[in-house]
Short mmCIF file of C-alpha atoms and ligand atoms in Angstrom, two decimals:
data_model
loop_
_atom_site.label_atom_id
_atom_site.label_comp_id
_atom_site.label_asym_id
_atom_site.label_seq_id
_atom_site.Cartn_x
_atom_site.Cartn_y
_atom_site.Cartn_z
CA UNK A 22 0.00 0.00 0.00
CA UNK A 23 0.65 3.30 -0.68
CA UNK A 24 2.86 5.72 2.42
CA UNK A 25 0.65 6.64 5.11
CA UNK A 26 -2.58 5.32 2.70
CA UNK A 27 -6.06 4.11 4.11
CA UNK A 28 -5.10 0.69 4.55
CA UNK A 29 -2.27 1.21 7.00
CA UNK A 30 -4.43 2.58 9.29
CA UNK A 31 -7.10 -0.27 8.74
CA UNK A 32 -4.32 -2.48 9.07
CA UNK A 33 -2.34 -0.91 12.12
CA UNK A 34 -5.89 -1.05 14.39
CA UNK A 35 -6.91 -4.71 12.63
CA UNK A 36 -3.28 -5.84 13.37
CA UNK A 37 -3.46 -4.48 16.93
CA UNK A 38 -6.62 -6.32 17.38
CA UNK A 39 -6.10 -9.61 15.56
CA UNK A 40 -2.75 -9.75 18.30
CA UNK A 41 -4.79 -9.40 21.31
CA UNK A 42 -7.76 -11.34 20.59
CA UNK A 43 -5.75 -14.20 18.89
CA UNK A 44 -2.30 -13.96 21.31
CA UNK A 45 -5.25 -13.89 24.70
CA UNK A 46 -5.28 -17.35 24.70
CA UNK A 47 -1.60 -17.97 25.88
CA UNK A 48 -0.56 -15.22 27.96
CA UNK A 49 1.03 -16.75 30.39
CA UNK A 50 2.30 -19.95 28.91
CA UNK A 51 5.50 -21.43 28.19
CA UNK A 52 7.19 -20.72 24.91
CA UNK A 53 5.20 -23.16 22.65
CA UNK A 54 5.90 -25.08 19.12
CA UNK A 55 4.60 -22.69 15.98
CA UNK A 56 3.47 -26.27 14.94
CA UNK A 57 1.09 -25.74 18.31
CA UNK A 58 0.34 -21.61 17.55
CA UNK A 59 -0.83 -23.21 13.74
CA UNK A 60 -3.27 -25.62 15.24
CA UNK A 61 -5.13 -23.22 17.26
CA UNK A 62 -5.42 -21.08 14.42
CA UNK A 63 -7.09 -23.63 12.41
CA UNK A 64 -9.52 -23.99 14.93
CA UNK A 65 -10.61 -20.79 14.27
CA UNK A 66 -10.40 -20.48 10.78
CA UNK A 67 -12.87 -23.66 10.69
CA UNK A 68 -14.72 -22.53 13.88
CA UNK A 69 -18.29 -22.57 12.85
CA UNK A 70 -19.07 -19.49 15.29
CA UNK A 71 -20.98 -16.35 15.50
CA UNK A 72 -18.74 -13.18 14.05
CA UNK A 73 -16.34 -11.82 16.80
CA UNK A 74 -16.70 -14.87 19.00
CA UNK A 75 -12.58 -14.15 20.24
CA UNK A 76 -13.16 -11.50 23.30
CA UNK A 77 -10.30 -8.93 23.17
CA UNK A 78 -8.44 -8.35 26.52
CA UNK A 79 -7.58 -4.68 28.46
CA UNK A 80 -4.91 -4.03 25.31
CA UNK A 81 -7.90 -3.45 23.07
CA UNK A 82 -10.03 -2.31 25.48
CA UNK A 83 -7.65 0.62 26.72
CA UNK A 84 -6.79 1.37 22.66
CA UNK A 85 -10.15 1.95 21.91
CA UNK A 86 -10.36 4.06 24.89
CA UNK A 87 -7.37 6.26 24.17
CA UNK A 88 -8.68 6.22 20.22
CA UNK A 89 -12.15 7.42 21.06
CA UNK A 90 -10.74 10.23 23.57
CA UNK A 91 -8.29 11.65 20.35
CA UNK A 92 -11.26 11.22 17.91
CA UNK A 93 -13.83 13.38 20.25
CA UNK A 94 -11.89 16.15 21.81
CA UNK A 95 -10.40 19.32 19.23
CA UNK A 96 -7.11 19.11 21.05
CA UNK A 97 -5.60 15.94 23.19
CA UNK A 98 -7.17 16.10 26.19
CA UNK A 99 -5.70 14.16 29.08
CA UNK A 100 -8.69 14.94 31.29
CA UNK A 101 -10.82 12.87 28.98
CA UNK A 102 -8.52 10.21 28.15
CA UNK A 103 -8.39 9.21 31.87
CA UNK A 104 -11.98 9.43 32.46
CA UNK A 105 -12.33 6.96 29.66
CA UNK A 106 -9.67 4.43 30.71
CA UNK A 107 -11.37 4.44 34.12
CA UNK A 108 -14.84 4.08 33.39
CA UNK A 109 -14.22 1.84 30.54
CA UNK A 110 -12.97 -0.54 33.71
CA UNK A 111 -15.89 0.46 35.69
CA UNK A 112 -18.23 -1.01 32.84
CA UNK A 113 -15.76 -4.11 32.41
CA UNK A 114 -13.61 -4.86 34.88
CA UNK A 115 -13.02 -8.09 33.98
CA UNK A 116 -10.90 -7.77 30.80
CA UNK A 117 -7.74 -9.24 32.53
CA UNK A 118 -5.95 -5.64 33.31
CA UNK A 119 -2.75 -5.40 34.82
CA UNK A 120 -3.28 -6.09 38.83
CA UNK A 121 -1.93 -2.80 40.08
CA UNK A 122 -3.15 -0.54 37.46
CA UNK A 123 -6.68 -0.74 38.57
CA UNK A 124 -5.54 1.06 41.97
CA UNK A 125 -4.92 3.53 39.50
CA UNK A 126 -8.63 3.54 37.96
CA UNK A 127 -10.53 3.42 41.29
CA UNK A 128 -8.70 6.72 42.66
CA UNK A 129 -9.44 8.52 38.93
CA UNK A 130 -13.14 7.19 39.47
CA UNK A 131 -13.14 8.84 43.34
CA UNK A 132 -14.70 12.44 43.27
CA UNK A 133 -11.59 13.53 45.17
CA UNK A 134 -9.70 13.10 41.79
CA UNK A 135 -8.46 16.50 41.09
CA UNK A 136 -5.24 15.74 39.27
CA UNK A 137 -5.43 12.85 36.49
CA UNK A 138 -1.68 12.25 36.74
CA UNK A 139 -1.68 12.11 40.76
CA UNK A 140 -2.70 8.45 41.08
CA UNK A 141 -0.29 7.02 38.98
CA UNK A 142 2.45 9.13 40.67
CA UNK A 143 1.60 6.96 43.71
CA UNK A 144 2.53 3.47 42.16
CA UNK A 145 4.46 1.36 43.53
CA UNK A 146 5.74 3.50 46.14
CA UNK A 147 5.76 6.62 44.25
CA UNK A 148 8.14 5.11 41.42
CA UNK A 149 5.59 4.30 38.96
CA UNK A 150 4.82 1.20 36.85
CA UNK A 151 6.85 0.05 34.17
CA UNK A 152 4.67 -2.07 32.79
CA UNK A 153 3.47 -2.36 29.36
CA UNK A 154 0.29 -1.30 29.65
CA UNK A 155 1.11 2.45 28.19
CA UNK A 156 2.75 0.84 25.14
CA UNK A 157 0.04 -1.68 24.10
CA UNK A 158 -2.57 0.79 23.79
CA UNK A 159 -0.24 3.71 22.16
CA UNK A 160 -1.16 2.51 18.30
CA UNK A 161 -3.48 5.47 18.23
CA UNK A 162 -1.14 8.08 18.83
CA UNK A 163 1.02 7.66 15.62
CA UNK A 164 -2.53 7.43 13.64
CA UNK A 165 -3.79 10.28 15.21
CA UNK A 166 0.00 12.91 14.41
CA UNK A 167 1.51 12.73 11.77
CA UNK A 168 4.66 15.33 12.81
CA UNK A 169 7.51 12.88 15.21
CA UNK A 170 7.64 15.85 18.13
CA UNK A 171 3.72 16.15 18.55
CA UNK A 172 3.36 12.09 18.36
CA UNK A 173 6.02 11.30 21.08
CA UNK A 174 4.65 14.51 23.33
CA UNK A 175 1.28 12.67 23.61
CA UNK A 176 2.35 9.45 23.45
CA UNK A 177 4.33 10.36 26.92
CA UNK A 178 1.27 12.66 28.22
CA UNK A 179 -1.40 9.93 27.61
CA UNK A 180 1.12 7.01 29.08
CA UNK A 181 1.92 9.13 32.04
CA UNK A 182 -2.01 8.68 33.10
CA UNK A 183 -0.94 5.55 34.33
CA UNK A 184 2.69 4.26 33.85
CA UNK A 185 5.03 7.26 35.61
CA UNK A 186 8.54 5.12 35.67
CA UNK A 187 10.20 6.34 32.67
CA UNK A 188 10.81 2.71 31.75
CA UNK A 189 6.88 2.64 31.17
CA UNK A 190 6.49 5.79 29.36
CA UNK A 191 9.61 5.45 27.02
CA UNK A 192 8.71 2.07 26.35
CA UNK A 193 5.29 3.99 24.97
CA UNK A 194 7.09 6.39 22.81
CA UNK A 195 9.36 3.28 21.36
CA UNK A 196 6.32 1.62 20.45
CA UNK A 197 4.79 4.52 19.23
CA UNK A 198 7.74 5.54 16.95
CA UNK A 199 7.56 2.16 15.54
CA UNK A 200 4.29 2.19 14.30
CA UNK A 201 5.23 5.91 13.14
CA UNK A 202 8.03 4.95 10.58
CA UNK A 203 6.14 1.76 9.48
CA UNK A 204 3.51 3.61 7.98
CA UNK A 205 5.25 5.37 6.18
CA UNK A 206 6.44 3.30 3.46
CA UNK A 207 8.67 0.88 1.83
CA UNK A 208 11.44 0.91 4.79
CA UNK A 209 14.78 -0.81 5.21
CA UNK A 210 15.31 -2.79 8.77
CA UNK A 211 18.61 -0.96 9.30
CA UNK A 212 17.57 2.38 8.45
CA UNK A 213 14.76 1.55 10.28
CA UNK A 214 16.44 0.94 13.78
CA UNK A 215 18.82 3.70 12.89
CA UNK A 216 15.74 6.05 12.86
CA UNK A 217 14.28 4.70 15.96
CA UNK A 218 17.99 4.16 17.82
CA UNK A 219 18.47 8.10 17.39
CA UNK A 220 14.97 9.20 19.09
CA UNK A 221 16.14 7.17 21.90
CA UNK A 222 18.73 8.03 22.94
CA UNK A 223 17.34 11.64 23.09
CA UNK A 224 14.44 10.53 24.59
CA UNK A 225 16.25 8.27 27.33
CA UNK A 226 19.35 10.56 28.05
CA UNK A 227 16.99 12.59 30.79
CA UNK A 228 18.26 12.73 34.65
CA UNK A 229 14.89 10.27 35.37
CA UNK A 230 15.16 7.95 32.53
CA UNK A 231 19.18 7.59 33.49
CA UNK A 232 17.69 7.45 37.26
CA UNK A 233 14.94 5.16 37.02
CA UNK A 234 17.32 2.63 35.02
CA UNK A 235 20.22 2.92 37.47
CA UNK A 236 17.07 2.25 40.45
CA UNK A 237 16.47 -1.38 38.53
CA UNK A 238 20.13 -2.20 38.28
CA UNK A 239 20.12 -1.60 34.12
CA UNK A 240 22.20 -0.36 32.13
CA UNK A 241 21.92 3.39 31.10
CA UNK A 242 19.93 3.69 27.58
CA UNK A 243 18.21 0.01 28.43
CA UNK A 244 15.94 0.62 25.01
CA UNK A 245 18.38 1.31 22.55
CA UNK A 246 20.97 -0.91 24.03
CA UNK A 247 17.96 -3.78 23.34
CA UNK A 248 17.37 -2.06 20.06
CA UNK A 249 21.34 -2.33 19.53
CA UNK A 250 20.94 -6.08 19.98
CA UNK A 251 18.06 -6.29 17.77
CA UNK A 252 20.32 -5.47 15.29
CA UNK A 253 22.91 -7.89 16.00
CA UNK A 254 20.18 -10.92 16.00
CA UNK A 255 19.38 -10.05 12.29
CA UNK A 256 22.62 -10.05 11.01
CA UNK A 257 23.26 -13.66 12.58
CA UNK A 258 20.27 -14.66 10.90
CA UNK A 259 19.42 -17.85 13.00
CA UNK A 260 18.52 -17.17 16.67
CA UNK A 261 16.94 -19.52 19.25
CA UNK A 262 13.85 -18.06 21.24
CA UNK A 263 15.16 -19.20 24.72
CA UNK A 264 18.51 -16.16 23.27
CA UNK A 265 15.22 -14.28 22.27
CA UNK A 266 13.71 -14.28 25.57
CA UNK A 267 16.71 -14.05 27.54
CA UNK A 268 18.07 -11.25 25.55
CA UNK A 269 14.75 -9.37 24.25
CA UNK A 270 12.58 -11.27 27.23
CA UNK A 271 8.68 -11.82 26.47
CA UNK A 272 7.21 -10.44 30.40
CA UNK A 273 4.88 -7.43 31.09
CA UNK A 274 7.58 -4.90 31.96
CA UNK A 275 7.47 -2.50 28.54
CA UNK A 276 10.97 -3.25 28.36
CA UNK A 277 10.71 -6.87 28.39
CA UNK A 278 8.29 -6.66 25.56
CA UNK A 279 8.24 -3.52 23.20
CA UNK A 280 11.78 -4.67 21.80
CA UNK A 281 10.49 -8.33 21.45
CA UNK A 282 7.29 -6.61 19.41
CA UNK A 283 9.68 -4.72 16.80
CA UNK A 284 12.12 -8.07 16.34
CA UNK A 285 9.26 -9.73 15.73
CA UNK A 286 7.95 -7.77 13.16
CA UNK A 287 11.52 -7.22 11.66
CA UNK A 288 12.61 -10.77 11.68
CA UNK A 289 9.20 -12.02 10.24
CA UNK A 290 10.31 -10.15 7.01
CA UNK A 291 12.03 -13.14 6.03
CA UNK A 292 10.48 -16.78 5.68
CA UNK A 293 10.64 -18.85 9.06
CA UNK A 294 11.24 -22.52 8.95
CA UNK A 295 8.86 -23.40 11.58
CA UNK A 296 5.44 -21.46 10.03
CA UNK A 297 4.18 -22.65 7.12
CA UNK A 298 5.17 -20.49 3.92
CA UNK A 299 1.63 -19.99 2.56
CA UNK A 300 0.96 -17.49 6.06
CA UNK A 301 1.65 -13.86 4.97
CA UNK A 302 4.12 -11.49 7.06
CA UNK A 303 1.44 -10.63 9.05
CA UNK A 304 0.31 -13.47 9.97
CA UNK A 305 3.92 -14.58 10.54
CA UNK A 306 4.29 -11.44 12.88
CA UNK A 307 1.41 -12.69 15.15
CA UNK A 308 2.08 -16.70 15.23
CA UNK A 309 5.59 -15.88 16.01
CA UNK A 310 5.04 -13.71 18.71
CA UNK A 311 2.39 -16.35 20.75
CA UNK A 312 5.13 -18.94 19.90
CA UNK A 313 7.56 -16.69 22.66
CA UNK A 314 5.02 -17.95 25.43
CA UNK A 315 4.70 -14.67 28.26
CA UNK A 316 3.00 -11.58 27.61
CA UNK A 317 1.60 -12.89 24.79
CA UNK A 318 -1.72 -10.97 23.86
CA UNK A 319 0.51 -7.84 24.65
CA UNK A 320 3.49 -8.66 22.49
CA UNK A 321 1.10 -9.53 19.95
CA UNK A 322 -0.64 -6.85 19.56
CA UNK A 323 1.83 -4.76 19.58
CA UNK A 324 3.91 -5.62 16.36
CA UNK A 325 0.40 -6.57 14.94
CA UNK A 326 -0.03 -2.77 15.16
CA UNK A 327 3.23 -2.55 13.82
CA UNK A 328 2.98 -5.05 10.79
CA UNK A 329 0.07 -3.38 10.53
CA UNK A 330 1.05 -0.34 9.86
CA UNK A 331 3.84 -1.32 7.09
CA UNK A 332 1.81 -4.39 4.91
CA UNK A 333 -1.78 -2.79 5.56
CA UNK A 334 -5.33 -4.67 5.18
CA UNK A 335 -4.15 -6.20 2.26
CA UNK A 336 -2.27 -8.74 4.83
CA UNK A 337 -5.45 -9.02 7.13
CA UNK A 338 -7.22 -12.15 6.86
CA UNK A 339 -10.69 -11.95 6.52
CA UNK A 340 -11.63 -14.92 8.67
CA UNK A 341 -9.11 -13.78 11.45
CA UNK A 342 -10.51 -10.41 11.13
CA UNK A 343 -13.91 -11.50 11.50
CA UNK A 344 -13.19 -13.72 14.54
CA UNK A 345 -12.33 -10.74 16.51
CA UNK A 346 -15.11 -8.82 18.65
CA UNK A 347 -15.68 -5.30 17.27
CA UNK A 348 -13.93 -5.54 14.22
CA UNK A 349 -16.18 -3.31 12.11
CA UNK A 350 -15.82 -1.01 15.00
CA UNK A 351 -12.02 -0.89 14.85
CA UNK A 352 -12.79 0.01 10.86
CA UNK A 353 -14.50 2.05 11.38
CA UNK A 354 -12.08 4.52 14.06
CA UNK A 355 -9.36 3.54 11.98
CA UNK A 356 -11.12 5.49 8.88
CA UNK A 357 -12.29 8.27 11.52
CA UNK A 358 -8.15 8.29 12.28
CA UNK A 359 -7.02 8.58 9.05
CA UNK A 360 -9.43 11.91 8.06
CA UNK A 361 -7.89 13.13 11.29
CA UNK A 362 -4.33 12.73 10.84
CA UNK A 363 -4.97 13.96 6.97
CA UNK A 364 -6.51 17.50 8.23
CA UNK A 365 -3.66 17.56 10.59
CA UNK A 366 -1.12 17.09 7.56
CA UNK A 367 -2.86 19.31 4.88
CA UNK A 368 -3.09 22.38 8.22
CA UNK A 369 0.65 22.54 8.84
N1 F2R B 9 -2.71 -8.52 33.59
C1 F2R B 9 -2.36 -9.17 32.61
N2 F2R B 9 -2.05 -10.48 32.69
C2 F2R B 9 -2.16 -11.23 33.91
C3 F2R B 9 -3.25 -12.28 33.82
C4 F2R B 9 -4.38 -11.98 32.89
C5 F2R B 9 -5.24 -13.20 32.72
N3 F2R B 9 -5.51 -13.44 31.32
C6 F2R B 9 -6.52 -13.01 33.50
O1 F2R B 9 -7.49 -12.48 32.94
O2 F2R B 9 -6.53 -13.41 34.68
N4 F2R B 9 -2.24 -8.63 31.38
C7 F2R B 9 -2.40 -7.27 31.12
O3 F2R B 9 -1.49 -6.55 31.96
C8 F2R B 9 -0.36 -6.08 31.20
C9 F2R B 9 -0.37 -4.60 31.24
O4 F2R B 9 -0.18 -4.22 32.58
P1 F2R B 9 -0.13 -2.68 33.00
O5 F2R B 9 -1.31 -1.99 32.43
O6 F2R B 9 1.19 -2.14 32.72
O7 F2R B 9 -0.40 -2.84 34.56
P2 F2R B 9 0.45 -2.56 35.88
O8 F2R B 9 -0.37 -3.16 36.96
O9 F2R B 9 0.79 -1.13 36.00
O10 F2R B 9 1.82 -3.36 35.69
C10 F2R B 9 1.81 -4.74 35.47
C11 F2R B 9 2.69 -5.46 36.49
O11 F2R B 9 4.05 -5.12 36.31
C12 F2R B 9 4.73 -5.16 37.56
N5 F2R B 9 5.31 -3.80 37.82
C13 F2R B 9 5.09 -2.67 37.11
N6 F2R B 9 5.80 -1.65 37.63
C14 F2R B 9 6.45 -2.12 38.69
C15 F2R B 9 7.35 -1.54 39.63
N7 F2R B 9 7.71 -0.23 39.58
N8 F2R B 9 7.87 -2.35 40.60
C16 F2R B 9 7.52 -3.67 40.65
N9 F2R B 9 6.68 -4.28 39.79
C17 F2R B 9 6.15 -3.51 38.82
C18 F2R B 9 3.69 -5.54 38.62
O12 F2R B 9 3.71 -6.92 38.80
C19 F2R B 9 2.39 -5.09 37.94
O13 F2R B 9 1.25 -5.74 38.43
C20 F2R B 9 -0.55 -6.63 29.81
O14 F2R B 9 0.13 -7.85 29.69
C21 F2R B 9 -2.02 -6.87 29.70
O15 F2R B 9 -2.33 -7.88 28.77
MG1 MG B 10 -4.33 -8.21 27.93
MG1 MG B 11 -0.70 -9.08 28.18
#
């Protein structure tokens, strides 16, 4: 498809989706056999179901939220955002969400709320989550701005309502920036890490980002020193997913599994022995991510987003599409997002 066309965006939100609904199933497991990823996609190929009979999980759930808040307000609104997120978990709690996040919920639900960021402040003893949960819903951002400084400015706002360790909120803007330079075009995976090796290191050379990583024992720059060995996997061509996991990792910290999401979606470029040929790159993405084991709805649907974003619907298959629950929904804001981001383009 063509740069920043339609179809990206269809395919960024589908691709987001397809991951979650399809990668729900095995969070939590053991790395697993693509052989075994296959099978349980042929049982829902064949499924003889009702439309959107695979339930999507507090990725989707928060994504929708944070797409709905940029489609309704004039300007990015972090006010609204939070209110959503909250009483989107009011509604449905039960959408598997990270277990300290909803601390974070009930306060912005309390009347006594009078500053949106104030609750995730308190986290963890005032240092903040790093989880992931800032970076699996931050697909909408890059759909939503087209211009690099505006996207990773909300894409730290809007991750801030909940994740405040900078390992949480730069693991956002990584993700972000991937789906970013995906969409727009034909891209080359060295160029391509260049690109997103240069924003950050800007973006994690700040006194907190070089405290916060120093607090967890890691190395300074722990994103592009992962991104550094992403590059070095893809040059030595064949790598194991136990070096994968213990290099990359495949757990809910952001840092554990944004890098995992963009190898993924990188190394899936090429053919892989163990998934059958006649599977697209998308579809390659998506089985090879489950077949990590961990966080897999959430490492799923993030480099779904991002394979998205670079092959477009063309790569989204119909039946998996139309397994997912609210898939003509997720068309739908995708289209809503793409006359957004155009009016943004065409006023600057
Ligand atoms: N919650 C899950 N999976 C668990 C089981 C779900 C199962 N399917 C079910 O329904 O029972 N998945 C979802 O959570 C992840 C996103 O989490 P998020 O939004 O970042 O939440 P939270 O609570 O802020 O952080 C998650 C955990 O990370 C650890 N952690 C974070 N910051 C920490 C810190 N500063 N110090 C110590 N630990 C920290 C904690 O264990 C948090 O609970 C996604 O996988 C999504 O799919
Ligand atoms: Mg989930
Ligand atoms: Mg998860």
């Amino acid at each position: 498809p063509a740069a920043r066309s339609l179809s990206r965006f269809r395919g960024a939100l589908l691709g987001a989706l397809l991951g979650d609904c399809l990668g729900s199933d095995f969070e939590g497991h053991y790395p697993l056999p693509a052989a075994r990823v296959v099978r349980f996609l042929r049982s829902v190929e064949e499924a003889q179901r009702e439309p959107g009979f695979l339930l999507y999980t507090d990725d989707t759930a928060m994504t929708r939220g944070l797409v709905r808040s940029l489609l309704s307000t004039p300007a990015f609104d972090e006010v609204d955002m939070a209110k959503r997120f909250a009483e989107d978990y009011k509604k449905d709690p039960d959408r598997g969400y990270g277990m300290s996040v909803v601390v974070v919920f009930e306060k912005l639900l309390s009347s006594e709320c009078s500053d949106v960021f104030e609750p995730a402040r308190k986290q963890f003893d005032g240092k903040g989550s790093y989880g992931n949960g800032a970076a699996m819903r931050a697909v909408g951002i890059p759909l939503a701005y087209p211009h690099v400084a505006d996207m990773k400015k909300f894409t730290e706002i809007s991750a801030k309502l909940t994740h405040t360790c900078s390992l949480g909120y730069n693991g956002a803007i990584l993700q972000a920036l991937a789906v970013h330079y995906a969409l727009q075009g034909q891209l080359d995976r060295d160029e391509y890490l260049d690109k997103l090796i240069g924003h950050m290191k800007e973006v994690e050379g700040n006194e907190k980002s070089l405290a916060d990583a120093r607090e967890l024992d890691l190395l300074d720059f722990p994103f592009s020193c992962r991104l550094q060995k992403i590059r070095e996997f893809l040059q030595r061509g064949q790598v194991s997913k136990e070096d994968v996991i213990a290099e990359l990792g495949n757990g809910i910290a952001a840092l554990q599994s944004v890098p995992t999401a963009i190898y993924s979606f990188l190394r899936c470029m090429e053919l892989d022995s163990d998934i059958p040929a006649h599977y697209n790159n998308l579809q390659r993405t998506i089985i090879y991510c489950i077949s990590l084991g961990g966080d897999t709805d959430t490492i799923a649907t993030m480099a779904g987003a991002i394979a998205g974003a670079y092959y477009g619907e063309e790569q989204i298959p119909v039946v998996w599409k139309q397994s997912c629950e609210d898939f003509a929904e997720t068309e739908v804001a995708a289209e809503d997002l793409y006359k957004l981001y155009c009016k943004r383009l065409e006023s600057t």
